[in-house]
Amino acid sequence: MSKGIVLSILASCLFGVLYYFTSLLWPLDGQEIFGWRILISLPFMTLFICLSGDWKWVPIIFKRLSDKPLLIPCVLLTSFLVGLQLWMFMWGPLNGHGLDVSLGYFLLPLTMILTGRIVYGEHLSHLQKIATALAVIGVANELYRTGGFSWTTLVVAIGYPMYFVLRKKIGIDNLGGLWLDMLLMVPVALWFVMAGTHVDLGAQRQALYALVPLMGIISAAAGFAYILASRLLPFSLFGLLSYVEPVLLVAVALLLGDSLEDGQWLTYGPIWLAVVVLIIEGLKHVSRQRRSI
């Protein structure tokens, strides 16, 4: 579990870096950045999977699909769900939806906890219950303040739990499954790149020759750490640790020009306290593990 906690926090930090990275890729727009992210990330993801020994899952998945063709629509659905999230992650901060997307990631742990409780019958520790209560206060304030959530917020908050549950249900909750999801996104990624106005990366800005591959490395490493964490942690704890990422995304959104309104401090304050509680929970767990060795 301690490895899972470290990997989850590492993934959140890398995703925060990636969220800011979109602002460095001008003149590319959100669709082009998404396309290049998939095309560049897939080779690095393939390398990571080979080095980790998880490539063994790829032929197993293909054999499973060959034996049960009815699973193919489910795999197409998982690819669509994660592809939509990756696209929104690239598109949001460049189109004035940075805070809306980050709020979706704040809601995500709550929907993950609810999913873990209903679908898998998981229970929360005392500190996890405190963190959840603090998060609920922040979410309730945002509901009271705005009367609802934007579509971008809801897509993030609802889409990911559906993705993880479906992956577990059809038996592709491993890096081989993520690799297949990304492979199925390649035609859409190619279409976004070819339909864009900046197919030649160096035509207007030669720095893109270095920045775009670097984005691919960061993206692949973040996805690698995230999926490994999802395998090592209980669903509820995995969801609660996801609060680290939106805190970083809010910081990036503020750096990119978004601003918090006065009433939003009552939204983010309790949620940031929830993150502190989760850090304490993680440290206590690591300490218990060390004493037991």
mmCIF file of N, CA and C in Angstrom, residues 125-174:
data_model
loop_
_atom_site.group_PDB
_atom_site.id
_atom_site.type_symbol
_atom_site.label_atom_id
_atom_site.label_comp_id
_atom_site.label_asym_id
_atom_site.label_seq_id
_atom_site.Cartn_x
_atom_site.Cartn_y
_atom_site.Cartn_z
ATOM 1 N N SER A 125 -11.589 4.173 6.831
ATOM 2 C CA SER A 125 -11.010 4.331 8.158
ATOM 3 C C SER A 125 -11.549 5.613 8.792
ATOM 4 N N HIS A 126 -11.214 5.818 10.075
ATOM 5 C CA HIS A 126 -11.686 7.005 10.784
ATOM 6 C C HIS A 126 -11.185 8.287 10.102
ATOM 7 N N LEU A 127 -9.891 8.331 9.788
ATOM 8 C CA LEU A 127 -9.340 9.526 9.145
ATOM 9 C C LEU A 127 -9.906 9.723 7.743
ATOM 10 N N GLN A 128 -10.160 8.637 7.041
ATOM 11 C CA GLN A 128 -10.756 8.751 5.714
ATOM 12 C C GLN A 128 -12.170 9.314 5.788
ATOM 13 N N LYS A 129 -12.895 8.947 6.850
ATOM 14 C CA LYS A 129 -14.238 9.507 7.035
ATOM 15 C C LYS A 129 -14.170 11.010 7.304
ATOM 16 N N ILE A 130 -13.167 11.432 8.099
ATOM 17 C CA ILE A 130 -12.993 12.862 8.370
ATOM 18 C C ILE A 130 -12.671 13.609 7.076
ATOM 19 N N ALA A 131 -11.763 13.038 6.277
ATOM 20 C CA ALA A 131 -11.395 13.671 5.006
ATOM 21 C C ALA A 131 -12.603 13.757 4.081
ATOM 22 N N THR A 132 -13.399 12.710 4.038
ATOM 23 C CA THR A 132 -14.591 12.717 3.203
ATOM 24 C C THR A 132 -15.580 13.782 3.664
ATOM 25 N N ALA A 133 -15.776 13.907 4.981
ATOM 26 C CA ALA A 133 -16.697 14.915 5.517
ATOM 27 C C ALA A 133 -16.236 16.325 5.158
ATOM 28 N N LEU A 134 -14.935 16.579 5.273
ATOM 29 C CA LEU A 134 -14.401 17.892 4.902
ATOM 30 C C LEU A 134 -14.632 18.168 3.419
ATOM 31 N N ALA A 135 -14.403 17.152 2.601
ATOM 32 C CA ALA A 135 -14.607 17.319 1.165
ATOM 33 C C ALA A 135 -16.067 17.581 0.840
ATOM 34 N N VAL A 136 -16.967 16.909 1.530
ATOM 35 C CA VAL A 136 -18.403 17.113 1.305
ATOM 36 C C VAL A 136 -18.803 18.554 1.635
ATOM 37 N N ILE A 137 -18.214 19.128 2.689
ATOM 38 C CA ILE A 137 -18.501 20.519 3.044
ATOM 39 C C ILE A 137 -18.117 21.450 1.890
ATOM 40 N N GLY A 138 -16.915 21.226 1.330
ATOM 41 C CA GLY A 138 -16.475 22.054 0.220
ATOM 42 C C GLY A 138 -17.364 21.907 -0.999
ATOM 43 N N VAL A 139 -17.736 20.690 -1.321
ATOM 44 C CA VAL A 139 -18.599 20.442 -2.476
ATOM 45 C C VAL A 139 -19.979 21.045 -2.256
ATOM 46 N N ALA A 140 -20.510 20.903 -1.037
ATOM 47 C CA ALA A 140 -21.827 21.470 -0.723
ATOM 48 C C ALA A 140 -21.824 22.991 -0.877
ATOM 49 N N ASN A 141 -20.728 23.625 -0.468
ATOM 50 C CA ASN A 141 -20.639 25.084 -0.631
ATOM 51 C C ASN A 141 -20.651 25.477 -2.102
ATOM 52 N N GLU A 142 -19.959 24.697 -2.916
ATOM 53 C CA GLU A 142 -19.939 25.017 -4.348
ATOM 54 C C GLU A 142 -21.314 24.830 -4.969
ATOM 55 N N LEU A 143 -22.035 23.794 -4.547
ATOM 56 C CA LEU A 143 -23.397 23.593 -5.032
ATOM 57 C C LEU A 143 -24.303 24.751 -4.612
ATOM 58 N N TYR A 144 -24.163 25.197 -3.360
ATOM 59 C CA TYR A 144 -24.963 26.316 -2.860
ATOM 60 C C TYR A 144 -24.612 27.610 -3.591
ATOM 61 N N ARG A 145 -23.318 27.785 -3.876
ATOM 62 C CA ARG A 145 -22.842 29.029 -4.473
ATOM 63 C C ARG A 145 -23.251 29.171 -5.935
ATOM 64 N N THR A 146 -23.170 28.075 -6.677
ATOM 65 C CA THR A 146 -23.415 28.150 -8.118
ATOM 66 C C THR A 146 -24.729 27.501 -8.554
ATOM 67 N N GLY A 147 -25.304 26.668 -7.686
ATOM 68 C CA GLY A 147 -26.538 25.991 -8.048
ATOM 69 C C GLY A 147 -26.328 24.759 -8.909
ATOM 70 N N GLY A 148 -25.107 24.411 -9.202
ATOM 71 C CA GLY A 148 -24.842 23.220 -10.012
ATOM 72 C C GLY A 148 -23.411 23.205 -10.507
ATOM 73 N N PHE A 149 -23.132 22.289 -11.421
ATOM 74 C CA PHE A 149 -21.797 22.143 -11.968
ATOM 75 C C PHE A 149 -21.840 22.244 -13.485
ATOM 76 N N SER A 150 -20.735 22.677 -14.071
ATOM 77 C CA SER A 150 -20.650 22.735 -15.527
ATOM 78 C C SER A 150 -20.528 21.322 -16.088
ATOM 79 N N TRP A 151 -20.775 21.201 -17.396
ATOM 80 C CA TRP A 151 -20.708 19.879 -18.029
ATOM 81 C C TRP A 151 -19.294 19.308 -17.955
ATOM 82 N N THR A 152 -18.280 20.174 -18.020
ATOM 83 C CA THR A 152 -16.909 19.689 -17.932
ATOM 84 C C THR A 152 -16.631 19.078 -16.568
ATOM 85 N N THR A 153 -17.171 19.693 -15.527
ATOM 86 C CA THR A 153 -16.996 19.174 -14.172
ATOM 87 C C THR A 153 -17.636 17.799 -14.035
ATOM 88 N N LEU A 154 -18.848 17.644 -14.551
ATOM 89 C CA LEU A 154 -19.575 16.385 -14.412
ATOM 90 C C LEU A 154 -18.941 15.260 -15.224
ATOM 91 N N VAL A 155 -18.421 15.597 -16.409
ATOM 92 C CA VAL A 155 -17.771 14.568 -17.234
ATOM 93 C C VAL A 155 -16.582 13.968 -16.504
ATOM 94 N N VAL A 156 -15.781 14.817 -15.854
ATOM 95 C CA VAL A 156 -14.624 14.320 -15.111
ATOM 96 C C VAL A 156 -15.062 13.495 -13.914
ATOM 97 N N ALA A 157 -16.018 14.015 -13.149
ATOM 98 C CA ALA A 157 -16.418 13.382 -11.891
ATOM 99 C C ALA A 157 -17.101 12.040 -12.096
ATOM 100 N N ILE A 158 -17.830 11.889 -13.204
ATOM 101 C CA ILE A 158 -18.598 10.665 -13.437
ATOM 102 C C ILE A 158 -17.869 9.704 -14.375
ATOM 103 N N GLY A 159 -17.112 10.262 -15.322
ATOM 104 C CA GLY A 159 -16.487 9.426 -16.350
ATOM 105 C C GLY A 159 -15.443 8.470 -15.825
ATOM 106 N N TYR A 160 -14.578 8.940 -14.925
ATOM 107 C CA TYR A 160 -13.497 8.087 -14.443
ATOM 108 C C TYR A 160 -13.989 6.889 -13.625
ATOM 109 N N PRO A 161 -14.936 7.061 -12.674
ATOM 110 C CA PRO A 161 -15.434 5.864 -11.968
ATOM 111 C C PRO A 161 -16.018 4.824 -12.915
ATOM 112 N N MET A 162 -16.757 5.292 -13.938
ATOM 113 C CA MET A 162 -17.286 4.367 -14.934
ATOM 114 C C MET A 162 -16.150 3.623 -15.632
ATOM 115 N N TYR A 163 -15.081 4.335 -15.943
ATOM 116 C CA TYR A 163 -13.936 3.751 -16.637
ATOM 117 C C TYR A 163 -13.273 2.662 -15.794
ATOM 118 N N PHE A 164 -12.998 2.964 -14.518
ATOM 119 C CA PHE A 164 -12.306 1.996 -13.667
ATOM 120 C C PHE A 164 -13.170 0.775 -13.374
ATOM 121 N N VAL A 165 -14.465 0.982 -13.141
ATOM 122 C CA VAL A 165 -15.353 -0.150 -12.873
ATOM 123 C C VAL A 165 -15.452 -1.050 -14.096
ATOM 124 N N LEU A 166 -15.594 -0.449 -15.272
ATOM 125 C CA LEU A 166 -15.714 -1.234 -16.498
ATOM 126 C C LEU A 166 -14.430 -2.008 -16.779
ATOM 127 N N ARG A 167 -13.264 -1.375 -16.522
ATOM 128 C CA ARG A 167 -11.983 -2.069 -16.709
ATOM 129 C C ARG A 167 -11.896 -3.311 -15.823
ATOM 130 N N LYS A 168 -12.283 -3.155 -14.555
ATOM 131 C CA LYS A 168 -12.250 -4.296 -13.638
ATOM 132 C C LYS A 168 -13.243 -5.375 -14.075
ATOM 133 N N LYS A 169 -14.401 -4.930 -14.542
ATOM 134 C CA LYS A 169 -15.464 -5.863 -14.907
ATOM 135 C C LYS A 169 -15.053 -6.766 -16.060
ATOM 136 N N ILE A 170 -14.353 -6.216 -17.058
ATOM 137 C CA ILE A 170 -13.998 -7.012 -18.227
ATOM 138 C C ILE A 170 -12.570 -7.550 -18.143
ATOM 139 N N GLY A 171 -11.893 -7.310 -16.994
ATOM 140 C CA GLY A 171 -10.590 -7.928 -16.746
ATOM 141 C C GLY A 171 -9.424 -7.315 -17.494
ATOM 142 N N ILE A 172 -9.470 -5.987 -17.725
ATOM 143 C CA ILE A 172 -8.330 -5.335 -18.387
ATOM 144 C C ILE A 172 -7.789 -4.203 -17.503
ATOM 145 N N ASP A 173 -7.915 -4.367 -16.183
ATOM 146 C CA ASP A 173 -7.448 -3.326 -15.254
ATOM 147 C C ASP A 173 -5.947 -3.504 -15.001
ATOM 148 N N ASN A 174 -5.172 -3.343 -16.059
ATOM 149 C CA ASN A 174 -3.723 -3.444 -15.986
ATOM 150 C C ASN A 174 -3.130 -2.529 -17.052
#
